Amino acid sequence: MATYTLYDKDGNKLIHNDLQKKQEWCKDGERLETRFLALYGEKLGLRLNEEKLRDPTVPDFIHTETGRYVDLKSQTTPFFQSHKYGVDPQYAVTLNKIDVDRYYQLYPGIIVLYHVNWIAVKMVSGYGKTTEVREMEGIWAATINNIKQMCKPENLHAYLQRINDKRGNARDSYVLDLKHSYFKVIEDDKQNLKRLN
């Protein structure tokens, strides 16, 4: 399996932990959710989903005005190989297939928020191929119903290193394009979330 190296905007190598250590990534996710809520919660009309205190797998937030569930996906590294799926890496995000299926079944109408902040802007593969993106930060949102329509076999990426995974990691993810019309850029405006359908 080929390796790769990631770089930040200043050309510094980024050290990434074992991507298969799900528990570590879940703890990082909880910290990011807390920080996001502190920065944007009031502006976007979000509050912590109280059920989250008992069950970490439930949606992260509730939109205060509509009562809808909202789940946060924080992504700092583009999916650099997304061109294989017809998506420009600059705008490529992923969502685990298991999450798409679970959200669609258990939480119809849930809003999925992507907080994107590309820290990694360059990848050099073990074969010497370089892929670069520009720095980018923003918040995009789509409902699970619209995301489900974007999910096709053609944009499902299987993680080869997870074929025999026993740690609870998702085996595959959909590669999604933030430029798709179903995604809306979210400003500091509660109304944007309210109008999503």
CSV table of C-alpha atoms in Angstrom, one decimal:
chain,number,residue,atom,x,y,z
A,1,MET,CA,0.0,0.0,0.0
A,2,ALA,CA,1.4,3.4,-1.0
A,3,THR,CA,2.1,6.0,1.7
A,4,TYR,CA,1.8,9.7,1.4
A,5,THR,CA,2.9,12.9,3.1
A,6,LEU,CA,0.8,15.9,3.9
A,7,TYR,CA,1.9,19.5,4.1
A,8,ASP,CA,0.4,22.7,5.4
A,9,LYS,CA,0.4,26.1,3.7
A,10,ASP,CA,3.9,26.9,4.9
A,11,GLY,CA,5.4,23.6,3.5
A,12,ASN,CA,5.6,22.0,6.9
A,13,LYS,CA,5.0,18.2,7.1
A,14,LEU,CA,1.9,17.3,9.0
A,15,ILE,CA,2.1,14.3,11.3
A,16,HIS,CA,-1.1,12.4,11.3
A,17,ASN,CA,-2.0,9.8,14.0
A,18,ASP,CA,-3.0,6.3,13.1
A,19,LEU,CA,-6.2,7.0,11.1
A,20,GLN,CA,-7.7,3.7,12.2
A,21,LYS,CA,-7.7,4.5,16.0
A,22,LYS,CA,-11.4,5.3,16.1
A,23,GLN,CA,-11.6,6.1,19.9
A,24,GLU,CA,-8.9,8.8,19.5
A,25,TRP,CA,-10.8,10.3,16.6
A,26,CYS,CA,-14.1,10.2,18.5
A,27,LYS,CA,-12.5,12.1,21.4
A,28,ASP,CA,-11.1,14.7,19.0
A,29,GLY,CA,-14.5,15.0,17.5
A,30,GLU,CA,-16.1,15.8,20.9
A,31,ARG,CA,-13.5,18.6,21.4
A,32,LEU,CA,-14.3,20.0,18.0
A,33,GLU,CA,-18.0,19.9,18.6
A,34,THR,CA,-17.6,21.8,21.9
A,35,ARG,CA,-15.4,24.4,20.2
A,36,PHE,CA,-17.7,24.8,17.2
A,37,LEU,CA,-20.7,25.3,19.6
A,38,ALA,CA,-18.8,28.0,21.5
A,39,LEU,CA,-17.9,29.8,18.3
A,40,TYR,CA,-21.0,29.4,16.2
A,41,GLY,CA,-23.8,28.0,18.4
A,42,GLU,CA,-25.6,31.2,19.2
A,43,LYS,CA,-25.1,32.7,15.6
A,44,LEU,CA,-26.5,29.6,14.0
A,45,GLY,CA,-29.2,28.9,16.6
A,46,LEU,CA,-27.7,25.6,17.9
A,47,ARG,CA,-27.6,24.0,21.3
A,48,LEU,CA,-26.1,20.7,22.4
A,49,ASN,CA,-28.3,17.7,22.1
A,50,GLU,CA,-28.7,16.6,25.7
A,51,GLU,CA,-28.9,12.9,24.6
A,52,LYS,CA,-25.3,13.3,23.6
A,53,LEU,CA,-24.3,13.1,27.2
A,54,ARG,CA,-25.6,9.6,27.5
A,55,ASP,CA,-25.0,8.3,23.9
A,56,PRO,CA,-22.1,9.7,21.8
A,57,THR,CA,-23.6,8.3,18.6
A,58,VAL,CA,-26.7,10.6,18.5
A,59,PRO,CA,-26.7,13.8,16.5
A,60,ASP,CA,-24.5,16.6,18.1
A,61,PHE,CA,-26.9,19.5,18.1
A,62,ILE,CA,-30.5,20.7,18.0
A,63,HIS,CA,-31.5,23.8,15.9
A,64,THR,CA,-33.3,25.8,18.6
A,65,GLU,CA,-35.9,27.4,16.3
A,66,THR,CA,-37.0,24.3,14.4
A,67,GLY,CA,-36.1,21.5,16.8
A,68,ARG,CA,-34.3,19.6,14.0
A,69,TYR,CA,-31.3,17.5,14.7
A,70,VAL,CA,-28.0,18.8,13.4
A,71,ASP,CA,-24.7,16.7,13.1
A,72,LEU,CA,-21.3,18.3,12.7
A,73,LYS,CA,-18.6,16.9,10.5
A,74,SER,CA,-15.3,18.8,10.9
A,75,GLN,CA,-12.8,18.2,8.2
A,76,THR,CA,-9.3,19.6,8.0
A,77,THR,CA,-7.9,17.4,5.2
A,78,PRO,CA,-9.3,17.4,1.8
A,79,PHE,CA,-9.9,14.0,0.2
A,80,PHE,CA,-7.0,14.4,-2.2
A,81,GLN,CA,-7.8,11.3,-4.2
A,82,SER,CA,-11.4,12.6,-5.0
A,83,HIS,CA,-10.6,13.2,-8.7
A,84,LYS,CA,-11.1,9.4,-9.0
A,85,TYR,CA,-14.8,10.1,-8.2
A,86,GLY,CA,-15.1,13.2,-10.4
A,87,VAL,CA,-14.8,15.6,-7.5
A,88,ASP,CA,-12.3,18.5,-7.3
A,89,PRO,CA,-10.2,17.9,-4.1
A,90,GLN,CA,-10.7,21.6,-3.2
A,91,TYR,CA,-14.4,20.8,-2.5
A,92,ALA,CA,-14.3,17.1,-1.6
A,93,VAL,CA,-15.7,16.0,1.8
A,94,THR,CA,-16.6,12.5,2.9
A,95,LEU,CA,-19.4,10.9,4.8
A,96,ASN,CA,-19.3,7.3,6.0
A,97,LYS,CA,-21.9,5.1,4.3
A,98,ILE,CA,-22.9,3.7,7.7
A,99,ASP,CA,-23.7,7.2,8.8
A,100,VAL,CA,-25.7,8.0,5.7
A,101,ASP,CA,-27.8,4.9,6.2
A,102,ARG,CA,-28.2,5.4,10.0
A,103,TYR,CA,-29.1,9.1,9.7
A,104,TYR,CA,-31.6,8.5,6.9
A,105,GLN,CA,-33.3,5.7,8.9
A,106,LEU,CA,-33.2,7.1,12.4
A,107,TYR,CA,-33.2,10.9,11.9
A,108,PRO,CA,-35.2,11.9,8.8
A,109,GLY,CA,-34.6,15.5,8.0
A,110,ILE,CA,-31.4,15.8,10.0
A,111,ILE,CA,-29.1,18.6,8.8
A,112,VAL,CA,-25.4,17.6,8.3
A,113,LEU,CA,-23.0,20.6,8.8
A,114,TYR,CA,-19.5,20.5,7.4
A,115,HIS,CA,-17.1,22.8,9.1
A,116,VAL,CA,-14.2,22.7,6.6
A,117,ASN,CA,-10.8,24.2,7.4
A,118,TRP,CA,-8.1,22.9,5.1
A,119,ILE,CA,-5.0,22.7,7.2
A,120,ALA,CA,-3.4,20.1,4.9
A,121,VAL,CA,-3.1,21.8,1.5
A,122,LYS,CA,-0.7,19.4,-0.3
A,123,MET,CA,-0.3,15.7,-0.6
A,124,VAL,CA,2.7,13.9,-2.1
A,125,SER,CA,2.0,10.2,-2.7
A,126,GLY,CA,4.5,7.5,-2.3
A,127,TYR,CA,4.7,7.4,-6.1
A,128,GLY,CA,5.7,11.1,-6.1
A,129,LYS,CA,2.4,12.5,-7.4
A,130,THR,CA,1.5,15.9,-5.9
A,131,THR,CA,-2.0,17.2,-5.4
A,132,GLU,CA,-2.6,20.6,-4.0
A,133,VAL,CA,-5.6,22.7,-2.9
A,134,ARG,CA,-6.0,26.3,-1.6
A,135,GLU,CA,-6.6,27.1,2.0
A,136,MET,CA,-10.3,27.2,2.6
A,137,GLU,CA,-12.6,27.6,5.6
A,138,GLY,CA,-16.3,27.7,5.8
A,139,ILE,CA,-19.5,26.0,6.8
A,140,TRP,CA,-21.7,24.1,4.4
A,141,ALA,CA,-25.0,22.3,5.2
A,142,ALA,CA,-27.3,19.8,3.5
A,143,THR,CA,-30.2,17.6,4.7
A,144,ILE,CA,-29.7,13.9,4.9
A,145,ASN,CA,-32.4,13.5,2.3
A,146,ASN,CA,-30.4,15.6,-0.2
A,147,ILE,CA,-27.1,13.9,0.8
A,148,LYS,CA,-28.7,10.5,0.2
A,149,GLN,CA,-29.6,11.6,-3.4
A,150,MET,CA,-25.9,12.5,-3.9
A,151,CYS,CA,-24.7,9.0,-2.7
A,152,LYS,CA,-24.2,6.6,-5.7
A,153,PRO,CA,-22.1,3.5,-6.1
A,154,GLU,CA,-19.8,5.6,-8.3
A,155,ASN,CA,-18.7,7.9,-5.5
A,156,LEU,CA,-18.4,5.3,-2.8
A,157,HIS,CA,-14.8,4.9,-1.6
A,158,ALA,CA,-13.7,1.7,0.1
A,159,TYR,CA,-10.9,2.0,2.6
A,160,LEU,CA,-8.5,-0.8,1.8
A,161,GLN,CA,-6.8,-0.7,5.2
A,162,ARG,CA,-10.1,-1.3,6.9
A,163,ILE,CA,-11.2,-4.5,5.1
A,164,ASN,CA,-10.6,-6.6,8.2
A,165,ASP,CA,-11.1,-3.8,10.7
A,166,LYS,CA,-12.2,-4.9,14.2
A,167,ARG,CA,-12.1,-1.5,15.8
A,168,GLY,CA,-15.5,-0.2,14.6
A,169,ASN,CA,-14.2,2.0,11.8
A,170,ALA,CA,-16.4,2.6,8.8
A,171,ARG,CA,-15.3,0.5,5.8
A,172,ASP,CA,-16.4,3.0,3.1
A,173,SER,CA,-17.4,6.6,2.6
A,174,TYR,CA,-19.2,8.6,0.0
A,175,VAL,CA,-17.1,11.3,-1.6
A,176,LEU,CA,-19.3,14.5,-1.8
A,177,ASP,CA,-18.9,17.7,-3.6
A,178,LEU,CA,-19.5,20.9,-1.6
A,179,LYS,CA,-20.2,22.7,-5.0
A,180,HIS,CA,-23.3,20.5,-5.5
A,181,SER,CA,-26.5,22.6,-5.4
A,182,TYR,CA,-27.8,20.6,-2.4
A,183,PHE,CA,-25.1,22.1,-0.2
A,184,LYS,CA,-25.7,25.6,1.1
A,185,VAL,CA,-23.0,27.9,2.4
A,186,ILE,CA,-23.9,28.8,5.9
A,187,GLU,CA,-23.2,32.3,7.1
A,188,ASP,CA,-23.8,33.6,10.6
A,189,ASP,CA,-27.5,33.4,10.0
A,190,LYS,CA,-30.0,31.2,11.8
A,191,GLN,CA,-32.4,31.5,8.8
A,192,ASN,CA,-30.1,29.6,6.5
A,193,LEU,CA,-30.5,26.5,8.6
A,194,LYS,CA,-34.2,27.0,9.1
A,195,ARG,CA,-34.8,27.1,5.3
A,196,LEU,CA,-33.0,23.9,4.5
A,197,ASN,CA,-35.3,21.2,3.3
